[in-house]
């Protein structure tokens, strides 16, 4: 009975119903218009949509349960480690950098717009480095390993990626004067939208979002980001507003004549969790071990994925050049 109770509690917690029930017991309906009220209402939407996506996919046989293997095991592992480390790093950064910020802004609607633009810049920096520095790619590659797109992919992360991301994002935002309350509100919005842009292409075929996609990062943009097509590699690093992708020329819309191929360029075992989780780390360790000289060993760690001391580079830039595609 205790085991069944634990399973029941986990299900309730996964869907966010525990927070919702507690809110209903202790708050008035008018409180749903507050930040906490909106948060508890929005939180169950993603897991419910995930279950609907999975159910529809199984009924129409558009994919198999194996497509959820990497995200599932990543979620189980990270649920006990990653999220607490990530929160801890955010709190540490706030405590360390807040006194050092040259100025502080108030939590008003106009400063919130400023704060979100700063957050997107910080997210762009973290995400860009995750693709351009091989050590950081080892932390990020698990998220790109699945060879199909569905909502569960938002759970596929190496446990150290969250802390690495939040150190960069929180540090930049706090130094830019954002109050902690605004930062956490933005993180909630960013996390919610960042999950939904992974919606499966079998559920939403055309996810360009019409005219909204001109300034918002749509699921179609993020599908491009997850592609291993040379045309699409290392593009669309933003999360909600694609402003910084346009500024730094990394913006790439989905093309009708280039079908997205999901996954990473390294040959790996399909839907194999351990390979997706540790494969890039093992590959980097082998390259560092076999590299001649200390400088080459360091270069393998900090140069982009695909760099080689032999000059036979397989970086995204080199592959685009070889294919005659201008790098964004």
PDB file of C-alpha atoms in Angstrom:
ATOM      1  CA  UNK A   1       0.000   0.000   0.000  1.00  0.00           C
ATOM      2  CA  UNK A   2       2.840   2.387   0.800  1.00  0.00           C
ATOM      3  CA  UNK A   3       4.298   1.752  -2.654  1.00  0.00           C
ATOM      4  CA  UNK A   4       0.958   2.496  -4.332  1.00  0.00           C
ATOM      5  CA  UNK A   5       0.603   5.612  -2.206  1.00  0.00           C
ATOM      6  CA  UNK A   6       4.063   6.758  -3.286  1.00  0.00           C
ATOM      7  CA  UNK A   7       3.152   6.176  -6.947  1.00  0.00           C
ATOM      8  CA  UNK A   8      -0.075   8.118  -6.462  1.00  0.00           C
ATOM      9  CA  UNK A   9       1.754  11.007  -4.814  1.00  0.00           C
ATOM     10  CA  UNK A  10       4.295  11.063  -7.654  1.00  0.00           C
ATOM     11  CA  UNK A  11       1.527  11.199 -10.280  1.00  0.00           C
ATOM     12  CA  UNK A  12      -0.243  14.014  -8.449  1.00  0.00           C
ATOM     13  CA  UNK A  13       3.054  15.890  -8.121  1.00  0.00           C
ATOM     14  CA  UNK A  14       4.018  15.293 -11.757  1.00  0.00           C
ATOM     15  CA  UNK A  15       0.788  16.858 -12.981  1.00  0.00           C
ATOM     16  CA  UNK A  16       1.021  19.704 -10.472  1.00  0.00           C
ATOM     17  CA  UNK A  17      -2.287  18.806  -8.869  1.00  0.00           C
ATOM     18  CA  UNK A  18      -0.780  18.947  -5.369  1.00  0.00           C
ATOM     19  CA  UNK A  19      -0.075  22.683  -5.654  1.00  0.00           C
ATOM     20  CA  UNK A  20      -3.482  23.261  -7.246  1.00  0.00           C
ATOM     21  CA  UNK A  21      -5.363  21.424  -4.466  1.00  0.00           C
ATOM     22  CA  UNK A  22      -3.393  23.245  -1.775  1.00  0.00           C
ATOM     23  CA  UNK A  23      -4.160  26.554  -3.464  1.00  0.00           C
ATOM     24  CA  UNK A  24      -7.886  25.769  -3.650  1.00  0.00           C
ATOM     25  CA  UNK A  25      -7.953  24.851   0.043  1.00  0.00           C
ATOM     26  CA  UNK A  26      -6.136  27.944   1.307  1.00  0.00           C
ATOM     27  CA  UNK A  27      -6.895  30.704  -1.209  1.00  0.00           C
ATOM     28  CA  UNK A  28      -9.892  32.511  -2.679  1.00  0.00           C
ATOM     29  CA  UNK A  29     -10.741  32.291  -6.378  1.00  0.00           C
ATOM     30  CA  UNK A  30      -9.625  35.906  -6.822  1.00  0.00           C
ATOM     31  CA  UNK A  31      -6.105  34.782  -5.905  1.00  0.00           C
ATOM     32  CA  UNK A  32      -5.885  32.912  -9.216  1.00  0.00           C
ATOM     33  CA  UNK A  33      -5.190  36.324 -10.799  1.00  0.00           C
ATOM     34  CA  UNK A  34      -1.955  36.589  -8.820  1.00  0.00           C
ATOM     35  CA  UNK A  35       1.418  35.225  -9.958  1.00  0.00           C
ATOM     36  CA  UNK A  36       1.102  32.163  -7.701  1.00  0.00           C
ATOM     37  CA  UNK A  37      -2.433  31.561  -8.943  1.00  0.00           C
ATOM     38  CA  UNK A  38      -1.424  31.705 -12.592  1.00  0.00           C
ATOM     39  CA  UNK A  39       1.532  29.430 -11.869  1.00  0.00           C
ATOM     40  CA  UNK A  40      -0.565  26.657 -10.295  1.00  0.00           C
ATOM     41  CA  UNK A  41      -3.115  26.891 -13.115  1.00  0.00           C
ATOM     42  CA  UNK A  42      -0.534  26.742 -15.897  1.00  0.00           C
ATOM     43  CA  UNK A  43       1.675  24.031 -14.411  1.00  0.00           C
ATOM     44  CA  UNK A  44      -0.682  21.060 -15.135  1.00  0.00           C
ATOM     45  CA  UNK A  45      -1.176  22.097 -18.796  1.00  0.00           C
ATOM     46  CA  UNK A  46       2.153  20.725 -19.983  1.00  0.00           C
ATOM     47  CA  UNK A  47       1.974  17.212 -18.454  1.00  0.00           C
ATOM     48  CA  UNK A  48      -1.676  16.901 -19.557  1.00  0.00           C
ATOM     49  CA  UNK A  49      -0.722  17.850 -23.131  1.00  0.00           C
ATOM     50  CA  UNK A  50       2.191  15.408 -22.947  1.00  0.00           C
ATOM     51  CA  UNK A  51      -0.166  12.550 -22.026  1.00  0.00           C
ATOM     52  CA  UNK A  52      -2.573  13.547 -24.822  1.00  0.00           C
ATOM     53  CA  UNK A  53       0.323  13.636 -27.297  1.00  0.00           C
ATOM     54  CA  UNK A  54       1.520  10.214 -26.183  1.00  0.00           C
ATOM     55  CA  UNK A  55      -1.983   8.716 -26.270  1.00  0.00           C
ATOM     56  CA  UNK A  56      -2.715  10.095 -29.734  1.00  0.00           C
ATOM     57  CA  UNK A  57       0.640   8.878 -31.043  1.00  0.00           C
ATOM     58  CA  UNK A  58       0.015   5.361 -29.761  1.00  0.00           C
ATOM     59  CA  UNK A  59      -3.538   5.242 -31.131  1.00  0.00           C
ATOM     60  CA  UNK A  60      -2.460   6.386 -34.583  1.00  0.00           C
ATOM     61  CA  UNK A  61       0.829   4.467 -34.388  1.00  0.00           C
ATOM     62  CA  UNK A  62       2.799   7.564 -35.414  1.00  0.00           C
ATOM     63  CA  UNK A  63       5.602   6.625 -33.010  1.00  0.00           C
ATOM     64  CA  UNK A  64       6.525   4.063 -30.366  1.00  0.00           C
ATOM     65  CA  UNK A  65       7.221   4.134 -26.654  1.00  0.00           C
ATOM     66  CA  UNK A  66      10.926   3.774 -27.444  1.00  0.00           C
ATOM     67  CA  UNK A  67      10.878   7.391 -28.654  1.00  0.00           C
ATOM     68  CA  UNK A  68      10.251   8.412 -25.035  1.00  0.00           C
ATOM     69  CA  UNK A  69      13.024   6.269 -23.563  1.00  0.00           C
ATOM     70  CA  UNK A  70      15.780   8.907 -23.402  1.00  0.00           C
ATOM     71  CA  UNK A  71      13.528  11.664 -21.981  1.00  0.00           C
ATOM     72  CA  UNK A  72      11.963   9.282 -19.439  1.00  0.00           C
ATOM     73  CA  UNK A  73      15.224   8.047 -17.940  1.00  0.00           C
ATOM     74  CA  UNK A  74      16.667  11.569 -18.024  1.00  0.00           C
ATOM     75  CA  UNK A  75      13.639  12.818 -16.091  1.00  0.00           C
ATOM     76  CA  UNK A  76      13.889  10.054 -13.498  1.00  0.00           C
ATOM     77  CA  UNK A  77      17.585  10.730 -12.921  1.00  0.00           C
ATOM     78  CA  UNK A  78      17.383  14.519 -12.955  1.00  0.00           C
ATOM     79  CA  UNK A  79      14.293  14.718 -10.757  1.00  0.00           C
ATOM     80  CA  UNK A  80      16.455  13.881  -7.762  1.00  0.00           C
ATOM     81  CA  UNK A  81      19.598  15.794  -8.715  1.00  0.00           C
ATOM     82  CA  UNK A  82      19.487  18.374 -11.478  1.00  0.00           C
ATOM     83  CA  UNK A  83      16.615  20.588 -10.384  1.00  0.00           C
ATOM     84  CA  UNK A  84      18.012  21.070  -6.861  1.00  0.00           C
ATOM     85  CA  UNK A  85      21.484  21.896  -8.166  1.00  0.00           C
ATOM     86  CA  UNK A  86      19.972  24.339 -10.652  1.00  0.00           C
ATOM     87  CA  UNK A  87      17.936  26.122  -7.981  1.00  0.00           C
ATOM     88  CA  UNK A  88      20.959  26.194  -5.696  1.00  0.00           C
ATOM     89  CA  UNK A  89      23.161  27.772  -8.365  1.00  0.00           C
ATOM     90  CA  UNK A  90      20.508  30.424  -9.045  1.00  0.00           C
ATOM     91  CA  UNK A  91      20.257  31.329  -5.358  1.00  0.00           C
ATOM     92  CA  UNK A  92      24.048  31.485  -5.018  1.00  0.00           C
ATOM     93  CA  UNK A  93      24.353  33.754  -8.065  1.00  0.00           C
ATOM     94  CA  UNK A  94      21.656  36.062  -6.712  1.00  0.00           C
ATOM     95  CA  UNK A  95      23.393  36.345  -3.352  1.00  0.00           C
ATOM     96  CA  UNK A  96      26.821  36.921  -4.903  1.00  0.00           C
ATOM     97  CA  UNK A  97      25.999  39.285  -7.778  1.00  0.00           C
ATOM     98  CA  UNK A  98      23.056  41.339  -6.481  1.00  0.00           C
ATOM     99  CA  UNK A  99      25.248  43.595  -4.288  1.00  0.00           C
ATOM    100  CA  UNK A 100      27.612  44.064  -7.258  1.00  0.00           C
ATOM    101  CA  UNK A 101      24.948  45.183  -9.766  1.00  0.00           C
ATOM    102  CA  UNK A 102      25.611  48.777 -10.914  1.00  0.00           C
ATOM    103  CA  UNK A 103      21.872  49.555 -10.705  1.00  0.00           C
ATOM    104  CA  UNK A 104      18.578  47.876  -9.812  1.00  0.00           C
ATOM    105  CA  UNK A 105      15.222  48.101 -11.585  1.00  0.00           C
ATOM    106  CA  UNK A 106      11.743  47.849 -10.112  1.00  0.00           C
ATOM    107  CA  UNK A 107       9.216  45.121 -10.847  1.00  0.00           C
ATOM    108  CA  UNK A 108       6.981  47.117 -13.212  1.00  0.00           C
ATOM    109  CA  UNK A 109       5.585  46.190 -16.639  1.00  0.00           C
ATOM    110  CA  UNK A 110       8.043  48.368 -18.559  1.00  0.00           C
ATOM    111  CA  UNK A 111      11.071  47.119 -16.631  1.00  0.00           C
ATOM    112  CA  UNK A 112       9.692  43.602 -17.080  1.00  0.00           C
ATOM    113  CA  UNK A 113      10.046  44.054 -20.858  1.00  0.00           C
ATOM    114  CA  UNK A 114      13.638  45.148 -20.284  1.00  0.00           C
ATOM    115  CA  UNK A 115      14.165  42.173 -17.988  1.00  0.00           C
ATOM    116  CA  UNK A 116      12.853  39.697 -20.531  1.00  0.00           C
ATOM    117  CA  UNK A 117      15.103  41.071 -23.264  1.00  0.00           C
ATOM    118  CA  UNK A 118      18.065  40.729 -20.898  1.00  0.00           C
ATOM    119  CA  UNK A 119      16.994  37.186 -20.014  1.00  0.00           C
ATOM    120  CA  UNK A 120      16.793  36.236 -23.689  1.00  0.00           C
ATOM    121  CA  UNK A 121      20.299  37.611 -24.173  1.00  0.00           C
ATOM    122  CA  UNK A 122      21.554  35.556 -21.222  1.00  0.00           C
ATOM    123  CA  UNK A 123      19.780  32.475 -22.585  1.00  0.00           C
ATOM    124  CA  UNK A 124      21.329  33.080 -26.002  1.00  0.00           C
ATOM    125  CA  UNK A 125      24.830  33.256 -24.457  1.00  0.00           C
ATOM    126  CA  UNK A 126      24.368  30.010 -22.522  1.00  0.00           C
ATOM    127  CA  UNK A 127      22.834  28.218 -25.503  1.00  0.00           C
ATOM    128  CA  UNK A 128      25.399  29.478 -28.002  1.00  0.00           C
ATOM    129  CA  UNK A 129      28.277  28.325 -25.795  1.00  0.00           C
ATOM    130  CA  UNK A 130      26.544  24.966 -25.347  1.00  0.00           C
ATOM    131  CA  UNK A 131      26.922  24.432 -29.098  1.00  0.00           C
ATOM    132  CA  UNK A 132      30.306  26.087 -29.627  1.00  0.00           C
ATOM    133  CA  UNK A 133      32.363  24.788 -26.663  1.00  0.00           C
ATOM    134  CA  UNK A 134      32.755  21.030 -26.671  1.00  0.00           C
ATOM    135  CA  UNK A 135      32.804  20.663 -22.890  1.00  0.00           C
ATOM    136  CA  UNK A 136      29.461  22.440 -22.672  1.00  0.00           C
ATOM    137  CA  UNK A 137      28.168  20.465 -25.655  1.00  0.00           C
ATOM    138  CA  UNK A 138      28.769  17.322 -23.608  1.00  0.00           C
ATOM    139  CA  UNK A 139      26.230  18.696 -21.107  1.00  0.00           C
ATOM    140  CA  UNK A 140      23.781  19.799 -23.801  1.00  0.00           C
ATOM    141  CA  UNK A 141      23.988  16.949 -26.318  1.00  0.00           C
ATOM    142  CA  UNK A 142      21.619  14.692 -24.349  1.00  0.00           C
ATOM    143  CA  UNK A 143      18.856  17.144 -25.196  1.00  0.00           C
ATOM    144  CA  UNK A 144      19.623  16.830 -28.916  1.00  0.00           C
ATOM    145  CA  UNK A 145      20.114  13.057 -28.967  1.00  0.00           C
ATOM    146  CA  UNK A 146      16.453  11.970 -29.497  1.00  0.00           C
ATOM    147  CA  UNK A 147      15.777  11.300 -33.174  1.00  0.00           C
ATOM    148  CA  UNK A 148      12.183  12.524 -33.047  1.00  0.00           C
ATOM    149  CA  UNK A 149      10.386  15.517 -31.560  1.00  0.00           C
ATOM    150  CA  UNK A 150       7.807  15.308 -28.803  1.00  0.00           C
ATOM    151  CA  UNK A 151       7.023  17.161 -25.588  1.00  0.00           C
ATOM    152  CA  UNK A 152       8.973  14.660 -23.503  1.00  0.00           C
ATOM    153  CA  UNK A 153      12.211  15.849 -25.162  1.00  0.00           C
ATOM    154  CA  UNK A 154      12.052  18.909 -22.890  1.00  0.00           C
ATOM    155  CA  UNK A 155      12.943  16.512 -20.043  1.00  0.00           C
ATOM    156  CA  UNK A 156      15.991  15.082 -21.839  1.00  0.00           C
ATOM    157  CA  UNK A 157      18.896  16.901 -20.188  1.00  0.00           C
ATOM    158  CA  UNK A 158      22.180  15.949 -18.586  1.00  0.00           C
ATOM    159  CA  UNK A 159      21.897  16.713 -14.875  1.00  0.00           C
ATOM    160  CA  UNK A 160      24.649  19.353 -14.915  1.00  0.00           C
ATOM    161  CA  UNK A 161      23.221  21.356 -17.811  1.00  0.00           C
ATOM    162  CA  UNK A 162      20.612  23.146 -15.689  1.00  0.00           C
ATOM    163  CA  UNK A 163      23.155  24.394 -13.132  1.00  0.00           C
ATOM    164  CA  UNK A 164      25.543  25.464 -15.939  1.00  0.00           C
ATOM    165  CA  UNK A 165      22.741  27.303 -17.745  1.00  0.00           C
ATOM    166  CA  UNK A 166      21.440  29.053 -14.653  1.00  0.00           C
ATOM    167  CA  UNK A 167      24.862  30.207 -13.517  1.00  0.00           C
ATOM    168  CA  UNK A 168      25.203  32.121 -16.796  1.00  0.00           C
ATOM    169  CA  UNK A 169      21.604  33.298 -17.069  1.00  0.00           C
ATOM    170  CA  UNK A 170      21.125  34.309 -13.440  1.00  0.00           C
ATOM    171  CA  UNK A 171      24.513  36.052 -13.235  1.00  0.00           C
ATOM    172  CA  UNK A 172      23.853  38.202 -16.320  1.00  0.00           C
ATOM    173  CA  UNK A 173      20.308  39.065 -15.250  1.00  0.00           C
ATOM    174  CA  UNK A 174      21.201  39.979 -11.682  1.00  0.00           C
ATOM    175  CA  UNK A 175      24.173  42.096 -12.837  1.00  0.00           C
ATOM    176  CA  UNK A 176      21.770  43.825 -15.238  1.00  0.00           C
ATOM    177  CA  UNK A 177      19.702  44.921 -12.253  1.00  0.00           C
ATOM    178  CA  UNK A 178      16.772  42.483 -12.333  1.00  0.00           C
ATOM    179  CA  UNK A 179      15.167  41.880  -8.920  1.00  0.00           C
ATOM    180  CA  UNK A 180      15.042  38.194  -7.895  1.00  0.00           C
ATOM    181  CA  UNK A 181      11.227  38.142  -7.978  1.00  0.00           C
ATOM    182  CA  UNK A 182      11.260  39.280 -11.614  1.00  0.00           C
ATOM    183  CA  UNK A 183      13.948  36.750 -12.455  1.00  0.00           C
ATOM    184  CA  UNK A 184      11.912  33.848 -11.062  1.00  0.00           C
ATOM    185  CA  UNK A 185       8.761  35.071 -12.860  1.00  0.00           C
ATOM    186  CA  UNK A 186      10.676  35.182 -16.148  1.00  0.00           C
ATOM    187  CA  UNK A 187      12.172  31.753 -15.494  1.00  0.00           C
ATOM    188  CA  UNK A 188       8.655  30.352 -15.015  1.00  0.00           C
ATOM    189  CA  UNK A 189       7.419  31.850 -18.310  1.00  0.00           C
ATOM    190  CA  UNK A 190      10.592  30.764 -20.108  1.00  0.00           C
ATOM    191  CA  UNK A 191      10.393  27.231 -18.737  1.00  0.00           C
ATOM    192  CA  UNK A 192       6.728  26.859 -19.669  1.00  0.00           C
ATOM    193  CA  UNK A 193       7.172  28.116 -23.232  1.00  0.00           C
ATOM    194  CA  UNK A 194      10.485  26.275 -23.557  1.00  0.00           C
ATOM    195  CA  UNK A 195       8.648  23.033 -22.839  1.00  0.00           C
ATOM    196  CA  UNK A 196       5.767  23.631 -25.262  1.00  0.00           C
ATOM    197  CA  UNK A 197       8.003  24.466 -28.241  1.00  0.00           C
ATOM    198  CA  UNK A 198       8.969  20.773 -28.234  1.00  0.00           C
ATOM    199  CA  UNK A 199       5.435  19.746 -29.225  1.00  0.00           C
ATOM    200  CA  UNK A 200       5.525  16.796 -31.614  1.00  0.00           C
ATOM    201  CA  UNK A 201       5.236  17.338 -35.349  1.00  0.00           C
ATOM    202  CA  UNK A 202       2.751  14.450 -35.491  1.00  0.00           C
ATOM    203  CA  UNK A 203       0.443  16.510 -33.234  1.00  0.00           C
ATOM    204  CA  UNK A 204       1.057  19.968 -34.754  1.00  0.00           C
ATOM    205  CA  UNK A 205       2.264  19.607 -38.318  1.00  0.00           C
ATOM    206  CA  UNK A 206       2.837  23.232 -39.273  1.00  0.00           C
ATOM    207  CA  UNK A 207       4.091  25.034 -36.173  1.00  0.00           C
ATOM    208  CA  UNK A 208       5.276  28.299 -37.705  1.00  0.00           C
ATOM    209  CA  UNK A 209       2.589  30.287 -35.805  1.00  0.00           C
ATOM    210  CA  UNK A 210       1.862  32.617 -38.704  1.00  0.00           C
ATOM    211  CA  UNK A 211       2.833  36.249 -38.211  1.00  0.00           C
ATOM    212  CA  UNK A 212       3.628  35.629 -34.527  1.00  0.00           C
ATOM    213  CA  UNK A 213       6.555  33.538 -35.709  1.00  0.00           C
ATOM    214  CA  UNK A 214       8.192  36.675 -37.091  1.00  0.00           C
ATOM    215  CA  UNK A 215       9.191  37.798 -33.598  1.00  0.00           C
ATOM    216  CA  UNK A 216       8.450  34.787 -31.377  1.00  0.00           C
ATOM    217  CA  UNK A 217      10.379  31.550 -31.439  1.00  0.00           C
ATOM    218  CA  UNK A 218       7.826  29.001 -32.624  1.00  0.00           C
ATOM    219  CA  UNK A 219       7.926  25.194 -32.323  1.00  0.00           C
ATOM    220  CA  UNK A 220       8.942  25.194 -36.003  1.00  0.00           C
ATOM    221  CA  UNK A 221      12.001  27.316 -35.178  1.00  0.00           C
ATOM    222  CA  UNK A 222      12.937  24.954 -32.376  1.00  0.00           C
ATOM    223  CA  UNK A 223      12.514  21.907 -34.597  1.00  0.00           C
ATOM    224  CA  UNK A 224      15.076  23.523 -36.873  1.00  0.00           C
ATOM    225  CA  UNK A 225      17.353  23.982 -33.864  1.00  0.00           C
ATOM    226  CA  UNK A 226      17.125  20.255 -33.070  1.00  0.00           C
ATOM    227  CA  UNK A 227      17.976  19.257 -36.631  1.00  0.00           C
ATOM    228  CA  UNK A 228      21.206  17.638 -37.719  1.00  0.00           C
ATOM    229  CA  UNK A 229      20.746  18.906 -41.292  1.00  0.00           C
ATOM    230  CA  UNK A 230      23.795  20.950 -42.222  1.00  0.00           C
ATOM    231  CA  UNK A 231      21.516  23.790 -43.348  1.00  0.00           C
ATOM    232  CA  UNK A 232      19.949  24.013 -39.884  1.00  0.00           C
ATOM    233  CA  UNK A 233      22.859  23.327 -37.532  1.00  0.00           C
ATOM    234  CA  UNK A 234      23.666  25.888 -34.810  1.00  0.00           C
ATOM    235  CA  UNK A 235      20.686  28.176 -35.369  1.00  0.00           C
ATOM    236  CA  UNK A 236      17.738  29.547 -33.349  1.00  0.00           C
ATOM    237  CA  UNK A 237      19.352  29.750 -29.912  1.00  0.00           C
ATOM    238  CA  UNK A 238      16.643  31.948 -28.362  1.00  0.00           C
ATOM    239  CA  UNK A 239      13.664  30.601 -26.435  1.00  0.00           C
ATOM    240  CA  UNK A 240      10.668  32.957 -26.693  1.00  0.00           C
ATOM    241  CA  UNK A 241      11.734  36.140 -28.493  1.00  0.00           C
ATOM    242  CA  UNK A 242      13.984  35.571 -31.499  1.00  0.00           C
ATOM    243  CA  UNK A 243      15.452  39.079 -31.268  1.00  0.00           C
ATOM    244  CA  UNK A 244      19.017  37.978 -30.464  1.00  0.00           C
ATOM    245  CA  UNK A 245      19.079  35.341 -33.184  1.00  0.00           C
ATOM    246  CA  UNK A 246      18.299  38.129 -35.633  1.00  0.00           C
ATOM    247  CA  UNK A 247      20.904  40.438 -34.084  1.00  0.00           C
ATOM    248  CA  UNK A 248      23.663  37.806 -34.222  1.00  0.00           C
ATOM    249  CA  UNK A 249      22.507  36.327 -37.548  1.00  0.00           C
ATOM    250  CA  UNK A 250      21.686  32.865 -36.197  1.00  0.00           C
ATOM    251  CA  UNK A 251      18.024  33.041 -37.181  1.00  0.00           C
ATOM    252  CA  UNK A 252      16.832  30.231 -39.465  1.00  0.00           C
ATOM    253  CA  UNK A 253      13.184  29.582 -40.389  1.00  0.00           C
ATOM    254  CA  UNK A 254      12.000  26.108 -41.340  1.00  0.00           C
ATOM    255  CA  UNK A 255      12.276  25.540 -45.081  1.00  0.00           C
ATOM    256  CA  UNK A 256       9.640  23.697 -47.086  1.00  0.00           C
ATOM    257  CA  UNK A 257      12.259  21.912 -49.179  1.00  0.00           C
ATOM    258  CA  UNK A 258      14.533  20.850 -46.275  1.00  0.00           C
ATOM    259  CA  UNK A 259      12.823  18.296 -44.041  1.00  0.00           C
ATOM    260  CA  UNK A 260      14.065  18.296 -40.450  1.00  0.00           C
ATOM    261  CA  UNK A 261      16.193  15.301 -39.455  1.00  0.00           C
ATOM    262  CA  UNK A 262      16.414  15.111 -35.673  1.00  0.00           C
ATOM    263  CA  UNK A 263      19.399  13.941 -33.637  1.00  0.00           C
ATOM    264  CA  UNK A 264      23.135  14.563 -33.507  1.00  0.00           C
ATOM    265  CA  UNK A 265      25.785  13.930 -36.141  1.00  0.00           C
ATOM    266  CA  UNK A 266      27.729  11.442 -34.019  1.00  0.00           C
ATOM    267  CA  UNK A 267      26.710   7.892 -34.832  1.00  0.00           C
ATOM    268  CA  UNK A 268      24.917   6.505 -31.809  1.00  0.00           C
ATOM    269  CA  UNK A 269      22.630   3.665 -30.834  1.00  0.00           C
ATOM    270  CA  UNK A 270      18.994   4.664 -31.536  1.00  0.00           C
ATOM    271  CA  UNK A 271      17.040   5.620 -28.387  1.00  0.00           C
ATOM    272  CA  UNK A 272      19.864   4.347 -26.177  1.00  0.00           C
ATOM    273  CA  UNK A 273      19.773   6.244 -22.894  1.00  0.00           C
ATOM    274  CA  UNK A 274      23.350   5.607 -21.697  1.00  0.00           C
ATOM    275  CA  UNK A 275      24.795   6.527 -25.095  1.00  0.00           C
ATOM    276  CA  UNK A 276      22.696   9.698 -25.203  1.00  0.00           C
ATOM    277  CA  UNK A 277      23.596  10.613 -21.626  1.00  0.00           C
ATOM    278  CA  UNK A 278      27.304   9.789 -21.499  1.00  0.00           C
ATOM    279  CA  UNK A 279      28.328   9.221 -25.125  1.00  0.00           C
ATOM    280  CA  UNK A 280      29.704  12.700 -25.819  1.00  0.00           C
ATOM    281  CA  UNK A 281      31.619  12.751 -22.533  1.00  0.00           C
ATOM    282  CA  UNK A 282      33.253   9.421 -23.362  1.00  0.00           C
ATOM    283  CA  UNK A 283      34.089  10.607 -26.891  1.00  0.00           C
ATOM    284  CA  UNK A 284      35.681  13.784 -25.529  1.00  0.00           C
ATOM    285  CA  UNK A 285      37.685  11.821 -22.958  1.00  0.00           C
ATOM    286  CA  UNK A 286      39.053   9.564 -25.715  1.00  0.00           C
ATOM    287  CA  UNK A 287      40.023  12.536 -27.884  1.00  0.00           C
ATOM    288  CA  UNK A 288      41.773  14.276 -24.992  1.00  0.00           C
ATOM    289  CA  UNK A 289      43.608  11.082 -24.036  1.00  0.00           C
ATOM    290  CA  UNK A 290      44.894  10.463 -27.566  1.00  0.00           C
ATOM    291  CA  UNK A 291      45.656  14.098 -28.429  1.00  0.00           C
ATOM    292  CA  UNK A 292      49.385  14.930 -28.736  1.00  0.00           C
ATOM    293  CA  UNK A 293      50.596  17.658 -26.398  1.00  0.00           C
ATOM    294  CA  UNK A 294      48.904  19.587 -23.616  1.00  0.00           C
ATOM    295  CA  UNK A 295      47.687  22.417 -25.860  1.00  0.00           C
ATOM    296  CA  UNK A 296      45.819  20.034 -28.160  1.00  0.00           C
ATOM    297  CA  UNK A 297      44.192  18.370 -25.166  1.00  0.00           C
ATOM    298  CA  UNK A 298      42.922  21.781 -24.012  1.00  0.00           C
ATOM    299  CA  UNK A 299      41.746  22.647 -27.503  1.00  0.00           C
ATOM    300  CA  UNK A 300      39.630  19.495 -27.670  1.00  0.00           C
ATOM    301  CA  UNK A 301      37.890  20.648 -24.488  1.00  0.00           C
ATOM    302  CA  UNK A 302      37.211  24.246 -25.489  1.00  0.00           C
ATOM    303  CA  UNK A 303      37.015  24.258 -29.288  1.00  0.00           C
ATOM    304  CA  UNK A 304      33.667  23.556 -31.031  1.00  0.00           C
ATOM    305  CA  UNK A 305      32.422  19.960 -31.371  1.00  0.00           C
ATOM    306  CA  UNK A 306      34.029  18.349 -34.398  1.00  0.00           C
ATOM    307  CA  UNK A 307      37.362  20.182 -34.076  1.00  0.00           C
ATOM    308  CA  UNK A 308      40.407  17.972 -34.686  1.00  0.00           C
ATOM    309  CA  UNK A 309      44.129  18.531 -34.145  1.00  0.00           C
ATOM    310  CA  UNK A 310      44.698  16.934 -37.562  1.00  0.00           C
ATOM    311  CA  UNK A 311      42.889  19.785 -39.302  1.00  0.00           C
ATOM    312  CA  UNK A 312      40.148  17.454 -40.563  1.00  0.00           C
ATOM    313  CA  UNK A 313      37.445  19.398 -38.792  1.00  0.00           C
ATOM    314  CA  UNK A 314      33.826  18.277 -38.632  1.00  0.00           C
ATOM    315  CA  UNK A 315      32.505  21.382 -36.917  1.00  0.00           C
ATOM    316  CA  UNK A 316      29.195  22.883 -38.021  1.00  0.00           C
ATOM    317  CA  UNK A 317      31.091  25.727 -39.679  1.00  0.00           C
ATOM    318  CA  UNK A 318      33.358  23.324 -41.590  1.00  0.00           C
ATOM    319  CA  UNK A 319      30.429  21.167 -42.699  1.00  0.00           C
ATOM    320  CA  UNK A 320      28.508  24.199 -43.946  1.00  0.00           C
ATOM    321  CA  UNK A 321      31.561  25.465 -45.817  1.00  0.00           C
ATOM    322  CA  UNK A 322      32.050  22.063 -47.420  1.00  0.00           C
ATOM    323  CA  UNK A 323      28.383  22.006 -48.469  1.00  0.00           C
ATOM    324  CA  UNK A 324      28.609  25.533 -49.862  1.00  0.00           C
ATOM    325  CA  UNK A 325      26.242  26.920 -47.242  1.00  0.00           C
ATOM    326  CA  UNK A 326      26.995  30.311 -45.704  1.00  0.00           C
ATOM    327  CA  UNK A 327      27.300  29.987 -41.940  1.00  0.00           C
ATOM    328  CA  UNK A 328      24.884  32.151 -40.029  1.00  0.00           C
TER     329      UNK A 328
END
